[in-house]
PDB file of C-alpha atoms and ligand atoms in Angstrom:
ATOM      1  CA  UNK A   1      90.679  53.948 121.651  1.00 50.00           C
ATOM      2  CA  UNK A   2      89.656  55.322 118.260  1.00 57.00           C
ATOM      3  CA  UNK A   3      88.242  58.366 119.986  1.00 60.00           C
ATOM      4  CA  UNK A   4      91.647  59.256 121.433  1.00 60.00           C
ATOM      5  CA  UNK A   5      93.320  58.708 118.091  1.00 62.00           C
ATOM      6  CA  UNK A   6      90.864  61.005 116.387  1.00 63.00           C
ATOM      7  CA  UNK A   7      91.501  63.671 118.985  1.00 68.00           C
ATOM      8  CA  UNK A   8      95.259  63.467 118.455  1.00 67.00           C
ATOM      9  CA  UNK A   9      94.772  63.843 114.729  1.00 68.00           C
ATOM     10  CA  UNK A  10      92.507  66.826 115.232  1.00 71.00           C
ATOM     11  CA  UNK A  11      95.051  68.474 117.488  1.00 70.00           C
ATOM     12  CA  UNK A  12      97.762  67.902 114.930  1.00 67.00           C
ATOM     13  CA  UNK A  13      95.608  69.460 112.248  1.00 69.00           C
ATOM     14  CA  UNK A  14      94.875  72.464 114.436  1.00 70.00           C
ATOM     15  CA  UNK A  15      98.536  72.962 115.179  1.00 64.00           C
ATOM     16  CA  UNK A  16      99.313  72.886 111.486  1.00 63.00           C
ATOM     17  CA  UNK A  17      96.619  75.445 110.828  1.00 62.00           C
ATOM     18  CA  UNK A  18      97.999  77.724 113.526  1.00 63.00           C
ATOM     19  CA  UNK A  19     101.467  77.367 112.031  1.00 61.00           C
ATOM     20  CA  UNK A  20     100.128  78.295 108.632  1.00 59.00           C
ATOM     21  CA  UNK A  21      98.378  81.293 110.090  1.00 58.00           C
ATOM     22  CA  UNK A  22     101.612  82.455 111.673  1.00 65.00           C
ATOM     23  CA  UNK A  23     103.428  82.212 108.365  1.00 64.00           C
ATOM     24  CA  UNK A  24     100.665  84.041 106.519  1.00 73.00           C
ATOM     25  CA  UNK A  25     100.711  86.781 109.171  1.00 73.00           C
ATOM     26  CA  UNK A  26     104.414  87.187 108.528  1.00 80.00           C
ATOM     27  CA  UNK A  27     103.803  87.484 104.812  1.00 90.00           C
ATOM     28  CA  UNK A  28     100.618  89.524 104.720  1.00 92.00           C
ATOM     29  CA  UNK A  29      99.301  92.429 106.696  1.00 91.00           C
ATOM     30  CA  UNK A  30      96.014  94.303 106.921  1.00 92.00           C
ATOM     31  CA  UNK A  31      96.016  98.052 106.290  1.00 92.00           C
ATOM     32  CA  UNK A  32      94.737  99.991 109.334  1.00 88.00           C
ATOM     33  CA  UNK A  33      92.962 102.436 107.061  1.00 89.00           C
ATOM     34  CA  UNK A  34      91.461 100.650 104.019  1.00 92.00           C
ATOM     35  CA  UNK A  35      91.460  97.115 105.542  1.00 93.00           C
ATOM     36  CA  UNK A  36      93.055  95.732 102.381  1.00 93.00           C
ATOM     37  CA  UNK A  37      95.231  92.634 102.878  1.00 92.00           C
ATOM     38  CA  UNK A  38      98.612  93.449 101.387  1.00 93.00           C
ATOM     39  CA  UNK A  39     101.844  91.543 100.867  1.00 93.00           C
ATOM     40  CA  UNK A  40     104.267  92.784 103.519  1.00 92.00           C
ATOM     41  CA  UNK A  41     107.175  93.090 101.105  1.00 93.00           C
ATOM     42  CA  UNK A  42     105.165  95.474  98.911  1.00 94.00           C
ATOM     43  CA  UNK A  43     104.592  97.780 101.894  1.00 93.00           C
ATOM     44  CA  UNK A  44     108.232  97.553 102.933  1.00 91.00           C
ATOM     45  CA  UNK A  45     109.397  98.519  99.459  1.00 93.00           C
ATOM     46  CA  UNK A  46     106.982 101.453  99.570  1.00 93.00           C
ATOM     47  CA  UNK A  47     108.550 103.027 102.749  1.00 93.00           C
ATOM     48  CA  UNK A  48     105.854 101.346 104.889  1.00 94.00           C
ATOM     49  CA  UNK A  49     103.058 103.134 103.044  1.00 95.00           C
ATOM     50  CA  UNK A  50      99.880 101.373 101.863  1.00 94.00           C
ATOM     51  CA  UNK A  51      99.953 101.262  98.031  1.00 94.00           C
ATOM     52  CA  UNK A  52      96.127 101.196  97.887  1.00 93.00           C
ATOM     53  CA  UNK A  53      95.157 104.130 100.129  1.00 93.00           C
ATOM     54  CA  UNK A  54      98.430 105.900 101.035  1.00 93.00           C
ATOM     55  CA  UNK A  55      98.065 105.154 104.763  1.00 94.00           C
ATOM     56  CA  UNK A  56     101.458 105.619 106.459  1.00 95.00           C
ATOM     57  CA  UNK A  57     102.185 102.676 108.775  1.00 93.00           C
ATOM     58  CA  UNK A  58     104.085 103.400 112.012  1.00 92.00           C
ATOM     59  CA  UNK A  59     107.819 102.681 111.680  1.00 94.00           C
ATOM     60  CA  UNK A  60     110.518 102.025 114.307  1.00 95.00           C
ATOM     61  CA  UNK A  61     112.404 105.118 115.483  1.00 96.00           C
ATOM     62  CA  UNK A  62     115.784 104.001 114.099  1.00 96.00           C
ATOM     63  CA  UNK A  63     114.289 103.333 110.665  1.00 94.00           C
ATOM     64  CA  UNK A  64     112.715 106.767 110.752  1.00 96.00           C
ATOM     65  CA  UNK A  65     116.055 108.390 111.536  1.00 97.00           C
ATOM     66  CA  UNK A  66     117.751 106.436 108.728  1.00 95.00           C
ATOM     67  CA  UNK A  67     115.140 107.673 106.279  1.00 94.00           C
ATOM     68  CA  UNK A  68     115.526 111.339 107.176  1.00 97.00           C
ATOM     69  CA  UNK A  69     119.108 112.218 108.177  1.00 98.00           C
ATOM     70  CA  UNK A  70     122.350 112.251 106.192  1.00 98.00           C
ATOM     71  CA  UNK A  71     123.984 108.804 106.520  1.00 97.00           C
ATOM     72  CA  UNK A  72     126.303 108.481 109.514  1.00 97.00           C
ATOM     73  CA  UNK A  73     125.484 111.898 111.009  1.00 98.00           C
ATOM     74  CA  UNK A  74     123.166 110.841 113.857  1.00 98.00           C
ATOM     75  CA  UNK A  75     124.840 111.027 117.282  1.00 98.00           C
ATOM     76  CA  UNK A  76     122.575 109.730 120.021  1.00 98.00           C
ATOM     77  CA  UNK A  77     122.277 111.460 123.416  1.00 97.00           C
ATOM     78  CA  UNK A  78     121.176 110.098 126.782  1.00 97.00           C
ATOM     79  CA  UNK A  79     120.679 106.576 125.446  1.00 96.00           C
ATOM     80  CA  UNK A  80     121.107 105.096 128.934  1.00 96.00           C
ATOM     81  CA  UNK A  81     118.501 107.182 130.729  1.00 97.00           C
ATOM     82  CA  UNK A  82     115.959 104.708 132.168  1.00 96.00           C
ATOM     83  CA  UNK A  83     112.825 104.924 134.312  1.00 94.00           C
ATOM     84  CA  UNK A  84     112.674 104.373 138.036  1.00 93.00           C
ATOM     85  CA  UNK A  85     109.477 103.293 139.776  1.00 94.00           C
ATOM     86  CA  UNK A  86     108.784 106.141 142.204  1.00 91.00           C
ATOM     87  CA  UNK A  87     105.127 105.207 142.761  1.00 94.00           C
ATOM     88  CA  UNK A  88     105.795 101.454 142.977  1.00 95.00           C
ATOM     89  CA  UNK A  89     102.960 101.119 140.531  1.00 95.00           C
ATOM     90  CA  UNK A  90     101.296  97.838 139.779  1.00 93.00           C
ATOM     91  CA  UNK A  91      98.361  97.040 137.490  1.00 90.00           C
ATOM     92  CA  UNK A  92      98.280  93.569 135.961  1.00 92.00           C
ATOM     93  CA  UNK A  93     102.074  93.657 136.038  1.00 94.00           C
ATOM     94  CA  UNK A  94     104.571  95.707 137.993  1.00 96.00           C
ATOM     95  CA  UNK A  95     105.762  98.853 136.199  1.00 97.00           C
ATOM     96  CA  UNK A  96     109.475  97.834 136.143  1.00 97.00           C
ATOM     97  CA  UNK A  97     108.383  94.547 134.579  1.00 97.00           C
ATOM     98  CA  UNK A  98     106.543  96.390 131.771  1.00 96.00           C
ATOM     99  CA  UNK A  99     109.549  98.649 131.204  1.00 97.00           C
ATOM    100  CA  UNK A 100     111.860  95.646 130.999  1.00 97.00           C
ATOM    101  CA  UNK A 101     109.580  93.915 128.487  1.00 97.00           C
ATOM    102  CA  UNK A 102     109.579  96.996 126.256  1.00 97.00           C
ATOM    103  CA  UNK A 103     113.339  97.367 126.592  1.00 97.00           C
ATOM    104  CA  UNK A 104     113.828  93.804 125.422  1.00 97.00           C
ATOM    105  CA  UNK A 105     111.359  94.183 122.545  1.00 95.00           C
ATOM    106  CA  UNK A 106     112.768  97.454 121.202  1.00 95.00           C
ATOM    107  CA  UNK A 107     116.418  97.368 122.301  1.00 95.00           C
ATOM    108  CA  UNK A 108     115.954 100.834 123.820  1.00 96.00           C
ATOM    109  CA  UNK A 109     115.847 102.124 127.379  1.00 97.00           C
ATOM    110  CA  UNK A 110     112.731 104.281 126.920  1.00 98.00           C
ATOM    111  CA  UNK A 111     110.157 105.601 124.446  1.00 98.00           C
ATOM    112  CA  UNK A 112     112.181 108.267 122.620  1.00 98.00           C
ATOM    113  CA  UNK A 113     115.476 108.434 120.724  1.00 98.00           C
ATOM    114  CA  UNK A 114     117.241 111.793 120.858  1.00 98.00           C
ATOM    115  CA  UNK A 115     120.377 113.119 119.254  1.00 98.00           C
ATOM    116  CA  UNK A 116     121.946 115.502 116.802  1.00 98.00           C
ATOM    117  CA  UNK A 117     122.145 114.971 113.058  1.00 98.00           C
ATOM    118  CA  UNK A 118     122.332 116.696 109.720  1.00 97.00           C
ATOM    119  CA  UNK A 119     119.625 116.787 107.075  1.00 97.00           C
ATOM    120  CA  UNK A 120     121.054 117.676 103.654  1.00 97.00           C
ATOM    121  CA  UNK A 121     123.913 119.321 105.508  1.00 96.00           C
ATOM    122  CA  UNK A 122     121.672 121.334 107.892  1.00 95.00           C
ATOM    123  CA  UNK A 123     122.441 120.717 111.581  1.00 96.00           C
ATOM    124  CA  UNK A 124     119.460 119.828 113.768  1.00 97.00           C
ATOM    125  CA  UNK A 125     118.507 118.310 117.123  1.00 98.00           C
ATOM    126  CA  UNK A 126     116.254 115.340 116.489  1.00 98.00           C
ATOM    127  CA  UNK A 127     113.850 113.440 118.756  1.00 98.00           C
ATOM    128  CA  UNK A 128     111.900 110.403 117.541  1.00 98.00           C
ATOM    129  CA  UNK A 129     109.226 108.623 119.578  1.00 98.00           C
ATOM    130  CA  UNK A 130     109.252 104.820 119.628  1.00 98.00           C
ATOM    131  CA  UNK A 131     105.593 103.765 119.663  1.00 97.00           C
ATOM    132  CA  UNK A 132     106.437 100.108 120.353  1.00 96.00           C
ATOM    133  CA  UNK A 133     107.853 101.154 123.726  1.00 97.00           C
ATOM    134  CA  UNK A 134     104.770 101.304 125.981  1.00 97.00           C
ATOM    135  CA  UNK A 135     102.767 103.149 123.324  1.00 96.00           C
ATOM    136  CA  UNK A 136     105.341 105.940 123.053  1.00 97.00           C
ATOM    137  CA  UNK A 137     104.093 107.197 126.406  1.00 97.00           C
ATOM    138  CA  UNK A 138     105.438 110.409 127.910  1.00 97.00           C
ATOM    139  CA  UNK A 139     107.118 109.478 131.193  1.00 97.00           C
ATOM    140  CA  UNK A 140     109.873 111.188 133.183  1.00 97.00           C
ATOM    141  CA  UNK A 141     112.609 109.823 130.921  1.00 98.00           C
ATOM    142  CA  UNK A 142     110.979 111.033 127.707  1.00 98.00           C
ATOM    143  CA  UNK A 143     110.343 114.448 129.307  1.00 98.00           C
ATOM    144  CA  UNK A 144     113.924 114.733 130.513  1.00 98.00           C
ATOM    145  CA  UNK A 145     115.411 113.620 127.188  1.00 98.00           C
ATOM    146  CA  UNK A 146     113.265 116.082 125.218  1.00 98.00           C
ATOM    147  CA  UNK A 147     114.168 118.905 127.622  1.00 98.00           C
ATOM    148  CA  UNK A 148     117.897 118.154 127.361  1.00 98.00           C
ATOM    149  CA  UNK A 149     117.575 117.999 123.560  1.00 98.00           C
ATOM    150  CA  UNK A 150     116.015 121.461 123.500  1.00 98.00           C
ATOM    151  CA  UNK A 151     118.617 122.855 125.907  1.00 98.00           C
ATOM    152  CA  UNK A 152     121.391 121.533 123.669  1.00 98.00           C
ATOM    153  CA  UNK A 153     119.690 123.124 120.658  1.00 97.00           C
ATOM    154  CA  UNK A 154     119.720 126.496 122.436  1.00 97.00           C
ATOM    155  CA  UNK A 155     123.374 126.027 123.364  1.00 97.00           C
ATOM    156  CA  UNK A 156     124.377 125.101 119.822  1.00 96.00           C
ATOM    157  CA  UNK A 157     121.943 127.552 118.211  1.00 95.00           C
ATOM    158  CA  UNK A 158     120.192 125.023 115.965  1.00 96.00           C
ATOM    159  CA  UNK A 159     116.574 124.024 115.351  1.00 97.00           C
ATOM    160  CA  UNK A 160     114.674 121.041 116.778  1.00 98.00           C
ATOM    161  CA  UNK A 161     112.580 118.405 115.015  1.00 98.00           C
ATOM    162  CA  UNK A 162     110.494 115.919 116.992  1.00 98.00           C
ATOM    163  CA  UNK A 163     108.631 113.018 115.397  1.00 98.00           C
ATOM    164  CA  UNK A 164     105.648 112.204 117.616  1.00 98.00           C
ATOM    165  CA  UNK A 165     103.925 108.814 117.906  1.00 97.00           C
ATOM    166  CA  UNK A 166     102.283 108.381 121.259  1.00 97.00           C
ATOM    167  CA  UNK A 167      99.231 107.306 123.192  1.00 95.00           C
ATOM    168  CA  UNK A 168      99.858 110.129 125.686  1.00 95.00           C
ATOM    169  CA  UNK A 169     100.957 110.281 129.316  1.00 96.00           C
ATOM    170  CA  UNK A 170     102.495 107.243 131.018  1.00 96.00           C
ATOM    171  CA  UNK A 171      99.843 106.253 133.528  1.00 94.00           C
ATOM    172  CA  UNK A 172     102.271 104.205 135.608  1.00 95.00           C
ATOM    173  CA  UNK A 173     104.085 107.417 136.552  1.00 96.00           C
ATOM    174  CA  UNK A 174     100.908 109.332 137.488  1.00 95.00           C
ATOM    175  CA  UNK A 175     101.431 113.035 138.219  1.00 95.00           C
ATOM    176  CA  UNK A 176     105.152 112.791 137.394  1.00 96.00           C
ATOM    177  CA  UNK A 177     104.156 111.927 133.848  1.00 96.00           C
ATOM    178  CA  UNK A 178     101.734 114.856 133.578  1.00 96.00           C
ATOM    179  CA  UNK A 179     104.458 117.220 134.804  1.00 97.00           C
ATOM    180  CA  UNK A 180     106.492 116.390 131.699  1.00 97.00           C
ATOM    181  CA  UNK A 181     103.945 118.292 129.603  1.00 97.00           C
ATOM    182  CA  UNK A 182     104.724 121.495 131.535  1.00 97.00           C
ATOM    183  CA  UNK A 183     108.460 120.796 131.595  1.00 98.00           C
ATOM    184  CA  UNK A 184     108.809 120.216 127.841  1.00 98.00           C
ATOM    185  CA  UNK A 185     106.489 123.150 127.049  1.00 98.00           C
ATOM    186  CA  UNK A 186     108.618 125.460 129.206  1.00 98.00           C
ATOM    187  CA  UNK A 187     111.771 124.283 127.419  1.00 98.00           C
ATOM    188  CA  UNK A 188     110.112 124.928 124.042  1.00 98.00           C
ATOM    189  CA  UNK A 189     109.180 128.443 125.190  1.00 98.00           C
ATOM    190  CA  UNK A 190     112.886 129.089 125.863  1.00 98.00           C
ATOM    191  CA  UNK A 191     113.744 127.766 122.404  1.00 97.00           C
ATOM    192  CA  UNK A 192     111.189 130.183 120.977  1.00 96.00           C
ATOM    193  CA  UNK A 193     112.700 133.085 122.970  1.00 96.00           C
ATOM    194  CA  UNK A 194     116.082 132.190 121.489  1.00 96.00           C
ATOM    195  CA  UNK A 195     114.537 132.599 118.028  1.00 95.00           C
ATOM    196  CA  UNK A 196     115.141 128.974 117.095  1.00 96.00           C
ATOM    197  CA  UNK A 197     112.907 126.808 114.963  1.00 97.00           C
ATOM    198  CA  UNK A 198     110.832 123.888 116.233  1.00 98.00           C
ATOM    199  CA  UNK A 199     109.156 121.528 113.782  1.00 98.00           C
ATOM    200  CA  UNK A 200     106.849 118.817 115.086  1.00 98.00           C
ATOM    201  CA  UNK A 201     106.001 115.909 112.825  1.00 98.00           C
ATOM    202  CA  UNK A 202     102.825 114.116 113.884  1.00 98.00           C
ATOM    203  CA  UNK A 203     102.656 110.492 112.830  1.00 97.00           C
ATOM    204  CA  UNK A 204      99.978 107.870 113.382  1.00 95.00           C
ATOM    205  CA  UNK A 205      98.905 108.010 116.213  1.00 95.00           C
ATOM    206  CA  UNK A 206      99.655 111.198 118.172  1.00 97.00           C
ATOM    207  CA  UNK A 207      97.209 111.536 121.046  1.00 96.00           C
ATOM    208  CA  UNK A 208      96.778 112.550 124.689  1.00 96.00           C
ATOM    209  CA  UNK A 209      99.439 114.487 126.580  1.00 96.00           C
ATOM    210  CA  UNK A 210     101.942 114.387 123.731  1.00 97.00           C
ATOM    211  CA  UNK A 211      99.584 116.023 121.234  1.00 96.00           C
ATOM    212  CA  UNK A 212      98.666 118.545 123.974  1.00 96.00           C
ATOM    213  CA  UNK A 213     102.294 119.589 124.557  1.00 97.00           C
ATOM    214  CA  UNK A 214     105.210 118.693 122.257  1.00 97.00           C
ATOM    215  CA  UNK A 215     102.934 117.805 119.332  1.00 97.00           C
ATOM    216  CA  UNK A 216     100.914 120.970 118.943  1.00 97.00           C
ATOM    217  CA  UNK A 217     103.625 123.468 119.948  1.00 97.00           C
ATOM    218  CA  UNK A 218     105.553 123.301 116.685  1.00 97.00           C
ATOM    219  CA  UNK A 219     106.302 126.567 114.874  1.00 97.00           C
ATOM    220  CA  UNK A 220     105.538 124.381 111.904  1.00 98.00           C
ATOM    221  CA  UNK A 221     103.328 121.351 112.443  1.00 98.00           C
ATOM    222  CA  UNK A 222     103.636 118.629 109.836  1.00 98.00           C
ATOM    223  CA  UNK A 223     101.441 115.524 109.724  1.00 98.00           C
ATOM    224  CA  UNK A 224     101.781 112.290 107.794  1.00 97.00           C
ATOM    225  CA  UNK A 225      98.796 111.390 105.586  1.00 95.00           C
ATOM    226  CA  UNK A 226      95.832 109.825 107.434  1.00 94.00           C
ATOM    227  CA  UNK A 227      97.587 110.079 110.821  1.00 95.00           C
ATOM    228  CA  UNK A 228      95.233 109.996 113.803  1.00 95.00           C
ATOM    229  CA  UNK A 229      95.870 113.146 115.837  1.00 96.00           C
ATOM    230  CA  UNK A 230      93.855 114.265 118.832  1.00 95.00           C
ATOM    231  CA  UNK A 231      93.628 114.605 122.597  1.00 94.00           C
ATOM    232  CA  UNK A 232      90.822 112.330 123.821  1.00 91.00           C
ATOM    233  CA  UNK A 233      89.793 109.410 121.627  1.00 87.00           C
ATOM    234  CA  UNK A 234      86.711 109.653 119.374  1.00 87.00           C
ATOM    235  CA  UNK A 235      84.651 107.280 121.532  1.00 88.00           C
ATOM    236  CA  UNK A 236      85.157 109.376 124.666  1.00 90.00           C
ATOM    237  CA  UNK A 237      84.244 112.573 122.797  1.00 92.00           C
ATOM    238  CA  UNK A 238      81.187 110.949 121.240  1.00 91.00           C
ATOM    239  CA  UNK A 239      79.926 109.786 124.626  1.00 92.00           C
ATOM    240  CA  UNK A 240      80.606 113.164 126.237  1.00 93.00           C
ATOM    241  CA  UNK A 241      78.935 115.404 123.661  1.00 93.00           C
ATOM    242  CA  UNK A 242      76.342 112.771 122.678  1.00 93.00           C
ATOM    243  CA  UNK A 243      76.573 113.553 118.992  1.00 91.00           C
ATOM    244  CA  UNK A 244      77.800 111.814 115.859  1.00 91.00           C
ATOM    245  CA  UNK A 245      81.305 112.863 114.895  1.00 91.00           C
ATOM    246  CA  UNK A 246      82.010 114.084 111.340  1.00 90.00           C
ATOM    247  CA  UNK A 247      83.683 111.747 108.873  1.00 88.00           C
ATOM    248  CA  UNK A 248      87.462 111.682 109.029  1.00 89.00           C
ATOM    249  CA  UNK A 249      87.390 113.286 112.484  1.00 92.00           C
ATOM    250  CA  UNK A 250      90.891 113.517 114.073  1.00 94.00           C
ATOM    251  CA  UNK A 251      92.655 112.502 110.890  1.00 95.00           C
ATOM    252  CA  UNK A 252      95.450 114.663 109.421  1.00 96.00           C
ATOM    253  CA  UNK A 253      93.276 115.705 106.441  1.00 96.00           C
ATOM    254  CA  UNK A 254      90.466 116.875 108.747  1.00 96.00           C
ATOM    255  CA  UNK A 255      92.913 118.803 110.937  1.00 96.00           C
ATOM    256  CA  UNK A 256      94.543 120.650 108.063  1.00 97.00           C
ATOM    257  CA  UNK A 257      91.101 121.770 106.864  1.00 96.00           C
ATOM    258  CA  UNK A 258      90.441 123.165 110.350  1.00 95.00           C
ATOM    259  CA  UNK A 259      93.782 124.948 110.722  1.00 96.00           C
ATOM    260  CA  UNK A 260      95.317 122.655 113.351  1.00 96.00           C
ATOM    261  CA  UNK A 261      98.139 121.417 111.117  1.00 97.00           C
ATOM    262  CA  UNK A 262     100.287 123.366 108.642  1.00 98.00           C
ATOM    263  CA  UNK A 263     101.349 120.717 106.163  1.00 97.00           C
ATOM    264  CA  UNK A 264     100.643 117.109 105.241  1.00 98.00           C
ATOM    265  CA  UNK A 265     103.813 115.625 103.830  1.00 98.00           C
ATOM    266  CA  UNK A 266     104.225 112.132 102.404  1.00 97.00           C
ATOM    267  CA  UNK A 267     107.035 110.041 103.834  1.00 96.00           C
ATOM    268  CA  UNK A 268     108.944 110.019 100.561  1.00 96.00           C
ATOM    269  CA  UNK A 269     109.034 113.848 100.507  1.00 97.00           C
ATOM    270  CA  UNK A 270     109.724 114.411 104.204  1.00 97.00           C
ATOM    271  CA  UNK A 271     113.525 114.582 104.114  1.00 97.00           C
ATOM    272  CA  UNK A 272     113.443 117.129 101.330  1.00 97.00           C
ATOM    273  CA  UNK A 273     110.757 119.226 103.058  1.00 97.00           C
ATOM    274  CA  UNK A 274     112.570 119.239 106.411  1.00 97.00           C
ATOM    275  CA  UNK A 275     115.833 120.246 104.727  1.00 97.00           C
ATOM    276  CA  UNK A 276     114.109 123.161 102.951  1.00 96.00           C
ATOM    277  CA  UNK A 277     112.469 124.389 106.155  1.00 96.00           C
ATOM    278  CA  UNK A 278     115.756 124.166 108.081  1.00 96.00           C
ATOM    279  CA  UNK A 279     117.510 126.051 105.325  1.00 94.00           C
ATOM    280  CA  UNK A 280     114.923 128.827 105.359  1.00 92.00           C
ATOM    281  CA  UNK A 281     114.259 129.052 109.092  1.00 90.00           C
ATOM    282  CA  UNK A 282     116.737 126.882 110.954  1.00 76.00           C
ATOM    283  CA  UNK A 283     119.397 129.392 111.958  1.00 69.00           C
ATOM    284  CA  UNK A 284     119.111 131.602 115.015  1.00 59.00           C
ATOM    285  CA  UNK A 285     117.069 134.735 114.415  1.00 52.00           C
ATOM    286  CA  UNK A 286     115.807 133.667 110.959  1.00 56.00           C
ATOM    287  CA  UNK A 287     112.456 132.679 112.372  1.00 55.00           C
ATOM    288  CA  UNK A 288     111.771 136.222 113.590  1.00 51.00           C
TER     289      UNK A 288
HETATM  290 ZN1  LIG B   1      95.368 101.086 102.884  1.00 94.89          ZN
END
């Protein structure tokens, strides 16, 4: 009898501990870069930037838009575009099930938010990846929304800014996902022919098919400090070339040293920088 009692008490204690852990997780968070445990509120007050090492935490797409555009100027396009399941793909879960889970978690239909806005009065077409939606993966919907965004920019003769945060292609859509790289690249080529500006902003992380298309095709490529940017992950590269990788490999600071990125801009300065670039280069023909 005592044995059972003891067990009940132990279970109660464990539950309490788990509860405490949950609360402490809500209050504290570990920095992905310097591993420091930091009070969440401090990071929030600091625009989601680590006060110790300046690592820029990923932020939800809507928050990102709020922080960059003039208040009340964002008009969203194609918000209802949602994925089908042409391959009837199933891994551990069915693809439509995964999509539905992400839709419920983020309140969005797919992994990018697109629309028009103004930044310090400058008109622009804006796309922002939502990393919490299936890793910001590039599926048919993201490809279509980006393409429409660019086509609208050409029609209205304004520049395009896309904030990237993505693990790459959406595996559940197979070849259809890979085709989006060609589709968006072709649209960007037309934007270029029209003499209009495209700025890509690479945030942590920008990898795979997105870095290899939308990400690296910017006329001006901006990165956030310490953002991980690359095509294949470091482990895959290490195993393929069988060599140690240099320190800081695939981080924004390494890429700027090697000419892959034009600017590293801190989150607090981004709005100002984007406005200046749009003012200098944003109108048709100014880029040439
Ligand atoms: Zn840190």
